[in-house]
Short mmCIF file of C-alpha atoms in Angstrom, two decimals:
data_model
loop_
_atom_site.label_atom_id
_atom_site.label_comp_id
_atom_site.label_asym_id
_atom_site.label_seq_id
_atom_site.Cartn_x
_atom_site.Cartn_y
_atom_site.Cartn_z
CA MET A 1 -102.57 69.89 137.08
CA GLU A 2 -100.64 66.78 135.35
CA VAL A 3 -97.43 67.89 133.56
CA LYS A 4 -94.78 65.44 132.13
CA VAL A 5 -91.96 66.21 130.21
CA TYR A 6 -90.12 64.06 127.77
CA SER A 7 -86.54 64.67 127.18
CA THR A 8 -83.13 63.08 126.72
CA PRO A 9 -80.06 63.62 128.87
CA SER A 10 -78.04 65.43 126.09
CA CYS A 11 -80.53 67.55 125.45
CA PRO A 12 -79.92 71.45 126.33
CA TYR A 13 -83.80 72.82 125.56
CA CYS A 14 -84.80 70.03 127.71
CA LYS A 15 -83.00 71.09 130.31
CA MET A 16 -84.55 74.69 129.62
CA VAL A 17 -87.52 73.88 129.94
CA LYS A 18 -87.29 71.61 133.26
CA ASP A 19 -85.54 74.76 134.21
CA TYR A 20 -88.08 77.00 133.59
CA LEU A 21 -90.92 74.25 135.19
CA SER A 22 -88.79 74.37 138.58
CA SER A 23 -88.54 77.76 138.67
CA LYS A 24 -91.97 78.92 138.93
CA GLY A 25 -92.69 75.85 141.40
CA ILE A 26 -94.40 73.42 139.06
CA ASP A 27 -93.99 69.62 140.05
CA TYR A 28 -93.22 67.79 136.90
CA GLN A 29 -92.89 64.21 135.81
CA SER A 30 -89.80 63.96 133.96
CA LEU A 31 -89.42 60.56 131.44
CA ASP A 32 -86.42 59.72 129.61
CA VAL A 33 -86.93 58.40 126.31
CA SER A 34 -83.69 57.75 125.44
CA GLN A 35 -83.61 55.14 127.90
CA ASP A 36 -87.61 54.29 128.24
CA LYS A 37 -89.14 52.91 125.26
CA THR A 38 -92.79 53.06 126.53
CA ALA A 39 -92.35 56.94 127.07
CA LEU A 40 -90.99 57.29 123.61
CA GLN A 41 -93.86 55.68 122.19
CA ASP A 42 -96.14 57.47 124.30
CA MET A 43 -93.96 60.93 123.22
CA VAL A 44 -94.56 60.00 119.19
CA LYS A 45 -98.61 59.48 119.81
CA VAL A 46 -99.19 62.43 121.89
CA SER A 47 -96.96 64.76 120.28
CA GLY A 48 -97.01 63.47 116.41
CA GLN A 49 -93.60 63.91 116.03
CA MET A 50 -90.10 62.73 117.16
CA GLY A 51 -87.99 65.85 118.67
CA VAL A 52 -87.35 66.47 122.42
CA PRO A 53 -88.40 68.46 124.75
CA VAL A 54 -92.14 67.52 125.09
CA THR A 55 -94.13 68.48 127.57
CA VAL A 56 -97.52 67.43 128.45
CA ILE A 57 -99.53 69.66 130.34
CA ASN A 58 -103.12 68.30 131.27
CA GLY A 59 -103.09 66.51 128.00
CA GLU A 60 -102.10 68.94 125.79
CA ALA A 61 -98.85 68.52 124.02
CA VAL A 62 -95.93 70.93 123.81
CA VAL A 63 -92.94 70.62 121.23
CA GLY A 64 -89.56 72.66 122.05
CA PHE A 65 -88.88 75.15 124.61
CA ASP A 66 -92.59 76.73 123.58
CA LYS A 67 -92.37 79.24 127.10
CA SER A 68 -95.36 81.60 125.87
CA ARG A 69 -97.42 78.15 125.09
CA ILE A 70 -96.30 76.52 128.44
CA ASP A 71 -97.39 79.75 130.18
CA TYR A 72 -100.33 79.56 128.40
CA LEU A 73 -101.28 75.84 129.16
CA LEU A 74 -100.43 76.65 132.96
CA SER A 75 -102.73 79.43 133.48
CA THR A 76 -105.61 77.39 132.13
CA MET B 1 -92.55 106.58 125.55
CA SER B 2 -90.41 103.48 125.35
CA LYS B 3 -87.60 103.17 127.38
CA ILE B 4 -84.40 103.75 125.96
CA TYR B 5 -81.48 101.41 126.58
CA ASP B 6 -77.59 102.05 126.55
CA LEU B 7 -77.68 98.66 124.60
CA ILE B 8 -79.36 95.51 123.57
CA ILE B 9 -77.30 92.13 122.77
CA LEU B 10 -78.82 89.86 120.15
CA GLY B 11 -77.81 86.52 121.25
CA ALA B 12 -76.86 84.97 124.71
CA GLY B 13 -74.21 82.49 123.03
CA PRO B 14 -70.61 82.78 123.96
CA ALA B 15 -70.13 85.99 121.94
CA GLY B 16 -73.64 87.43 123.37
CA ILE B 17 -73.05 86.38 126.91
CA THR B 18 -69.23 87.90 127.25
CA GLY B 19 -70.34 90.89 126.08
CA ALA B 20 -73.58 91.02 128.81
CA VAL B 21 -71.02 90.47 131.43
CA TYR B 22 -68.66 93.07 130.56
CA ALA B 23 -71.85 95.52 129.72
CA ALA B 24 -72.96 94.39 133.38
CA ARG B 25 -69.25 95.27 135.05
CA LYS B 26 -69.69 98.70 132.78
CA LYS B 27 -73.10 99.08 134.84
CA LEU B 28 -74.53 99.79 131.55
CA ASP B 29 -78.34 99.93 131.14
CA PHE B 30 -78.87 97.10 128.55
CA LEU B 31 -81.14 94.12 127.25
CA VAL B 32 -80.53 90.67 126.04
CA ILE B 33 -82.86 89.03 123.57
CA THR B 34 -82.14 85.70 122.78
CA LEU B 35 -83.64 82.39 121.26
CA ASP B 36 -81.52 80.40 124.03
CA ILE B 37 -78.80 80.48 126.40
CA GLY B 38 -75.59 79.13 125.28
CA GLY B 39 -76.18 78.73 121.51
CA GLN B 40 -74.05 76.57 119.63
CA THR B 41 -71.53 75.52 122.65
CA VAL B 42 -74.77 73.54 124.23
CA TRP B 43 -74.58 71.17 121.29
CA SER B 44 -70.75 70.77 121.30
CA GLY B 45 -69.50 67.41 122.21
CA ASP B 46 -66.07 67.86 123.93
CA ILE B 47 -64.00 70.90 123.93
CA GLU B 48 -60.02 70.59 124.82
CA ASN B 49 -59.33 74.03 123.50
CA TYR B 50 -60.99 76.68 125.83
CA THR B 51 -58.06 77.96 128.01
CA GLY B 52 -58.16 77.33 131.59
CA TYR B 53 -59.90 74.04 130.99
CA GLN B 54 -57.92 71.35 129.76
CA PHE B 55 -60.97 69.15 129.13
CA VAL B 56 -64.72 70.19 129.29
CA THR B 57 -68.21 69.19 127.56
CA GLY B 58 -70.21 71.56 125.55
CA PRO B 59 -73.43 71.94 128.02
CA GLU B 60 -70.75 71.77 130.84
CA LEU B 61 -69.26 75.23 129.55
CA ALA B 62 -72.61 76.53 128.55
CA SER B 63 -74.22 76.23 131.90
CA LYS B 64 -70.74 77.93 133.20
CA PHE B 65 -71.70 80.65 130.77
CA ARG B 66 -75.07 80.89 132.30
CA GLU B 67 -74.01 81.03 135.82
CA HIS B 68 -71.55 83.94 135.15
CA MET B 69 -74.58 85.71 133.17
CA GLU B 70 -77.05 85.07 135.69
CA ALA B 71 -74.41 86.19 138.58
CA PHE B 72 -75.84 89.83 137.49
CA LYS B 73 -79.00 91.12 137.51
CA ILE B 74 -79.40 91.07 133.71
CA GLU B 75 -82.79 91.41 131.72
CA VAL B 76 -83.24 88.87 129.44
CA ARG B 77 -85.94 87.96 127.00
CA MET B 78 -85.77 84.32 125.84
CA PRO B 79 -87.11 83.33 123.48
CA GLU B 80 -87.67 86.27 121.27
CA ARG B 81 -86.77 85.84 117.64
CA VAL B 82 -85.41 89.38 116.00
CA THR B 83 -87.21 90.00 112.90
CA ASP B 84 -85.41 93.18 112.25
CA ILE B 85 -83.32 96.14 113.46
CA LYS B 86 -83.45 99.86 112.14
CA LYS B 87 -81.43 102.87 113.13
CA GLU B 88 -83.90 106.10 113.39
CA GLY B 89 -81.91 108.97 114.25
CA ASP B 90 -79.59 108.27 116.69
CA ILE B 91 -81.53 105.41 118.12
CA ILE B 92 -81.93 101.88 117.18
CA ARG B 93 -85.38 99.94 117.02
CA THR B 94 -84.88 96.43 117.36
CA ILE B 95 -88.34 94.13 116.51
CA THR B 96 -89.07 91.21 117.61
CA ASN B 97 -92.15 88.62 117.31
CA ASN B 98 -93.34 89.74 120.67
CA ALA B 99 -92.31 93.51 121.07
CA GLU B 100 -90.74 96.59 120.18
CA TYR B 101 -87.07 97.97 121.79
CA LEU B 102 -85.17 101.27 121.80
CA SER B 103 -81.64 101.51 122.41
CA LYS B 104 -78.61 104.01 121.80
CA THR B 105 -76.15 101.07 120.55
CA ALA B 106 -76.62 96.85 120.06
CA ILE B 107 -74.32 94.53 119.40
CA VAL B 108 -75.89 91.54 117.17
CA ALA B 109 -74.36 88.10 118.37
CA THR B 110 -77.31 85.70 117.03
CA GLY B 111 -74.43 82.98 115.85
CA LYS B 112 -75.41 80.62 113.45
CA ARG B 113 -77.63 77.46 112.83
CA PRO B 114 -77.60 74.40 110.99
CA ARG B 115 -77.34 74.44 107.23
CA PRO B 116 -80.71 73.03 105.49
CA LEU B 117 -80.45 70.23 103.30
CA GLY B 118 -83.02 71.63 100.53
CA ALA B 119 -84.08 68.31 99.64
CA GLU B 120 -87.45 66.93 99.03
CA GLY B 121 -89.41 65.85 101.78
CA GLU B 122 -87.25 67.53 104.55
CA GLN B 123 -89.27 69.96 105.79
CA GLU B 124 -92.52 67.82 105.66
CA PHE B 125 -90.61 65.15 107.97
CA LYS B 126 -88.38 67.64 110.27
CA ASN B 127 -89.13 66.14 113.64
CA LYS B 128 -90.70 63.12 111.79
CA GLY B 129 -87.19 61.29 111.58
CA VAL B 130 -85.36 64.43 110.15
CA THR B 131 -83.35 66.19 112.78
CA TYR B 132 -80.74 68.49 112.92
CA CYS B 133 -79.39 67.91 116.72
CA ALA B 134 -77.75 64.37 116.67
CA THR B 135 -76.77 65.34 120.60
CA CYS B 136 -80.60 66.00 121.44
CA ASP B 137 -82.50 63.42 119.26
CA GLY B 138 -79.48 60.50 118.42
CA PRO B 139 -80.90 58.09 121.89
CA LEU B 140 -84.46 58.32 120.04
CA PHE B 141 -83.34 56.50 117.36
CA LYS B 142 -81.84 53.71 119.31
CA ASP B 143 -81.95 49.98 117.56
CA LYS B 144 -83.08 51.73 114.21
CA PRO B 145 -81.65 51.92 111.03
CA VAL B 146 -80.17 55.68 110.50
CA ALA B 147 -78.76 57.85 107.76
CA ILE B 148 -76.30 60.97 108.50
CA ILE B 149 -75.56 63.56 105.87
CA GLY B 150 -72.39 65.14 105.89
CA GLY B 151 -69.10 63.63 106.36
CA GLY B 152 -67.65 66.67 108.29
CA ASN B 153 -66.69 66.62 111.97
CA SER B 154 -70.32 66.92 112.99
CA GLY B 155 -71.44 64.50 110.94
CA LEU B 156 -68.80 61.97 112.09
CA ASP B 157 -69.47 62.78 115.31
CA ALA B 158 -73.19 61.93 114.91
CA ALA B 159 -71.89 58.57 113.51
CA LEU B 160 -69.24 58.02 116.07
CA GLN B 161 -72.42 58.32 118.60
CA MET B 162 -75.13 56.25 116.13
CA VAL B 163 -72.81 53.11 115.64
CA LYS B 164 -73.52 52.44 118.95
CA ILE B 165 -76.92 52.21 119.60
CA SER B 166 -77.99 52.09 115.88
CA PRO B 167 -78.03 48.50 114.01
CA LYS B 168 -76.70 50.00 110.26
CA VAL B 169 -75.95 53.67 109.75
CA TYR B 170 -75.50 55.18 106.28
CA LEU B 171 -72.99 58.04 106.28
CA ILE B 172 -73.56 60.27 103.14
CA GLU B 173 -71.00 62.64 101.89
CA SER B 174 -71.45 64.52 98.70
CA GLY B 175 -67.45 64.92 97.37
CA ALA B 176 -65.52 62.20 96.66
CA GLN B 177 -64.14 61.52 100.46
CA LEU B 178 -65.16 62.73 104.31
CA SER B 179 -63.96 66.02 104.81
CA ALA B 180 -63.38 65.23 108.71
CA ASP B 181 -60.40 64.75 110.82
CA SER B 182 -58.58 61.69 109.91
CA LEU B 183 -58.67 60.69 113.55
CA MET B 184 -62.41 60.61 113.79
CA ILE B 185 -62.21 58.72 109.87
CA ASP B 186 -59.87 55.54 111.38
CA ASN B 187 -62.74 55.12 114.18
CA ILE B 188 -65.76 55.26 112.04
CA LYS B 189 -64.20 52.92 109.63
CA LYS B 190 -63.59 50.22 112.63
CA ALA B 191 -67.33 49.97 113.07
CA SER B 192 -68.60 46.84 111.47
CA ASN B 193 -72.43 48.35 110.92
CA VAL B 194 -71.47 51.77 109.17
CA GLU B 195 -71.76 52.34 105.57
CA ILE B 196 -69.90 55.30 104.05
CA CYS B 197 -71.52 56.56 100.57
CA THR B 198 -69.32 58.86 99.28
CA ASN B 199 -70.01 60.99 95.72
CA SER B 200 -73.92 60.34 96.83
CA LYS B 201 -76.33 63.14 96.29
CA VAL B 202 -79.47 63.54 98.26
CA ASN B 203 -82.96 62.97 95.60
CA LYS B 204 -85.94 62.52 98.56
CA ILE B 205 -86.74 62.00 102.25
CA TYR B 206 -89.86 59.80 102.06
CA GLY B 207 -92.23 58.11 104.35
CA ASP B 208 -95.92 57.88 105.24
CA THR B 209 -96.41 59.91 109.02
CA PHE B 210 -92.59 59.34 109.78
CA VAL B 211 -89.70 58.85 107.98
CA LYS B 212 -89.02 55.08 105.83
CA GLY B 213 -86.40 55.82 103.75
CA ILE B 214 -83.92 58.09 101.58
CA GLU B 215 -83.10 58.15 97.83
CA ILE B 216 -79.60 58.89 97.11
CA GLU B 217 -78.17 58.97 93.74
CA LYS B 218 -74.51 57.73 93.52
CA GLN B 219 -72.90 58.24 89.77
CA GLY B 220 -76.32 58.20 88.29
CA LYS B 221 -76.95 55.14 89.87
CA VAL B 222 -80.62 55.62 92.25
CA HIS B 223 -80.46 54.00 95.78
CA ASN B 224 -83.17 53.51 98.30
CA LEU B 225 -82.29 53.27 101.85
CA ASN B 226 -84.13 52.00 104.39
CA VAL B 227 -83.97 54.49 107.46
CA GLU B 228 -86.26 55.64 110.09
CA GLY B 229 -83.70 58.49 111.07
CA ILE B 230 -81.34 61.16 108.95
CA PHE B 231 -79.13 63.58 110.71
CA ILE B 232 -78.68 66.67 108.88
CA GLU B 233 -75.05 67.66 109.70
CA ILE B 234 -73.67 69.73 106.44
CA GLY B 235 -72.36 73.07 108.04
CA LEU B 236 -73.89 75.93 109.70
CA ILE B 237 -75.44 79.50 107.94
CA PRO B 238 -75.72 82.61 109.88
CA ASN B 239 -78.25 84.15 111.59
CA SER B 240 -78.21 87.19 110.10
CA LYS B 241 -81.50 87.30 107.97
CA PHE B 242 -82.82 90.17 109.70
CA ALA B 243 -79.89 92.66 109.59
CA PHE B 244 -81.28 94.04 106.84
CA ILE B 245 -79.62 97.24 107.26
CA LEU B 246 -76.23 95.97 108.18
CA GLU B 247 -73.42 94.96 105.02
CA ARG B 248 -73.04 91.34 104.85
CA ASP B 249 -70.60 89.36 102.77
CA GLU B 250 -70.97 86.66 100.13
CA LYS B 251 -71.56 84.36 102.92
CA ASP B 252 -74.54 86.45 104.83
CA GLU B 253 -72.04 87.12 107.58
CA ILE B 254 -71.96 90.40 109.08
CA VAL B 255 -68.79 92.70 108.28
CA VAL B 256 -67.44 94.29 110.80
CA ASP B 257 -63.83 95.77 111.62
CA CYS B 258 -61.36 95.00 114.40
CA TYR B 259 -63.40 97.14 116.49
CA ASN B 260 -66.55 94.99 115.90
CA LYS B 261 -68.13 98.12 114.01
CA THR B 262 -70.59 97.73 111.03
CA ASN B 263 -71.61 99.74 108.93
CA ILE B 264 -74.21 101.29 110.82
CA GLU B 265 -72.85 103.50 113.47
CA GLY B 266 -73.68 102.26 116.99
CA ILE B 267 -74.52 98.69 115.52
CA PHE B 268 -71.85 96.28 116.52
CA ALA B 269 -71.70 92.72 115.74
CA ALA B 270 -69.66 89.77 117.09
CA GLY B 271 -68.88 85.79 117.21
CA ASP B 272 -69.87 83.70 114.55
CA VAL B 273 -72.71 86.04 112.67
CA THR B 274 -69.43 87.94 111.74
CA ASN B 275 -67.24 87.50 109.25
CA VAL B 276 -64.20 87.16 111.99
CA PRO B 277 -61.63 84.62 110.68
CA GLU B 278 -62.08 81.41 112.47
CA LYS B 279 -65.17 80.35 114.32
CA GLN B 280 -63.90 79.12 117.67
CA ILE B 281 -65.68 79.45 121.60
CA VAL B 282 -62.61 81.10 122.49
CA ILE B 283 -62.66 83.47 119.59
CA ALA B 284 -66.58 84.43 120.15
CA CYS B 285 -65.91 85.47 123.94
CA GLY B 286 -63.04 87.73 122.99
CA GLU B 287 -65.12 89.26 120.09
CA GLY B 288 -67.97 89.78 122.37
CA SER B 289 -66.01 91.70 124.74
CA LYS B 290 -64.59 93.48 122.44
CA ALA B 291 -67.67 94.34 121.02
CA THR B 292 -69.06 95.89 124.55
CA LEU B 293 -66.32 97.86 124.90
CA SER B 294 -66.52 99.56 122.17
CA ALA B 295 -70.17 100.09 122.39
CA PHE B 296 -69.29 101.27 125.65
CA ARG B 297 -66.54 103.84 124.19
CA TYR B 298 -69.44 104.88 121.57
CA LEU B 299 -71.82 105.67 124.25
CA SER B 300 -68.90 108.03 126.10
CA THR B 301 -67.88 109.79 123.13
CA HIS B 302 -71.25 110.21 120.76
CA LYS B 303 -73.57 113.07 122.20
CA PHE B 304 -76.98 111.65 121.40
#
């Protein structure tokens, strides 16, 4: 399973998403869109919007800390 | 039959977390229902007036709050949004987007959220250039022109952050002058890439997939500003809409007495969602502890 989290260092919801994934023992790739322009473009492309965090699980994007949707995508 | 908790705390900002710590130490059987942990503290910049910390950042203080709460085994439902709270005989029913819970007492500590502007296009372009969290989303607008709506402290906070990374920052204020602290105003005026527009009203936000610009009106004249990011920083509104049964004032703040009692017996409220004078982290913490102590007293004296 491929999990990516697009975030900025100052965003509290990003931290919550990462903490949540870690608590479930999920390995994820963390992308800092404040530094990485390509990652920012990818995030906009995959989610169609410009808010962080964006979590991508097997190609499906979740905007914000939406625990139930993250759980659902992790279980499929 | 559903379980009946001693106490349900709604919200986990400074008031809710402090209330939870007090409830844990009183060994109450309780539940915390919240959207997030830390509330507005996590959005706060630098804090220099929280006793014991001469300097601490909002996210740091919020994680200290979180650690303190997590030192106890507390049942937390997150993220859950409360949609209604009812009193049925002696029992309180809390309804969320996910479930219903019963308790003998409740503390509403749901805090405040950013006030929307109400301009055309604001909803359509939310997260597509329009943002309410400069701390979170500011870095996404590096090298892009932006507009900040609101000349108070939070607007100036956002402006001071953005002048460092954006080629052009418009600071838009509907009043005749900026209302932020004069130190912040002096600092923003030193930036060469800021344009301050006072007496200016936002007519609409426009674009295609993402924001392309904003139309403002200054003294009857319409101006179009080409911006890709719009930060709305025009104050806060209380998260009290679900509290139909509770008395609220003209600002929609829940009315409490000095024991944090609301108009409904057994339901208490604390922190920024209430009409407590002054909205400060240290005050919200104090209010949260008072509310739990009042709930505890009610639990030990009331016959259920």
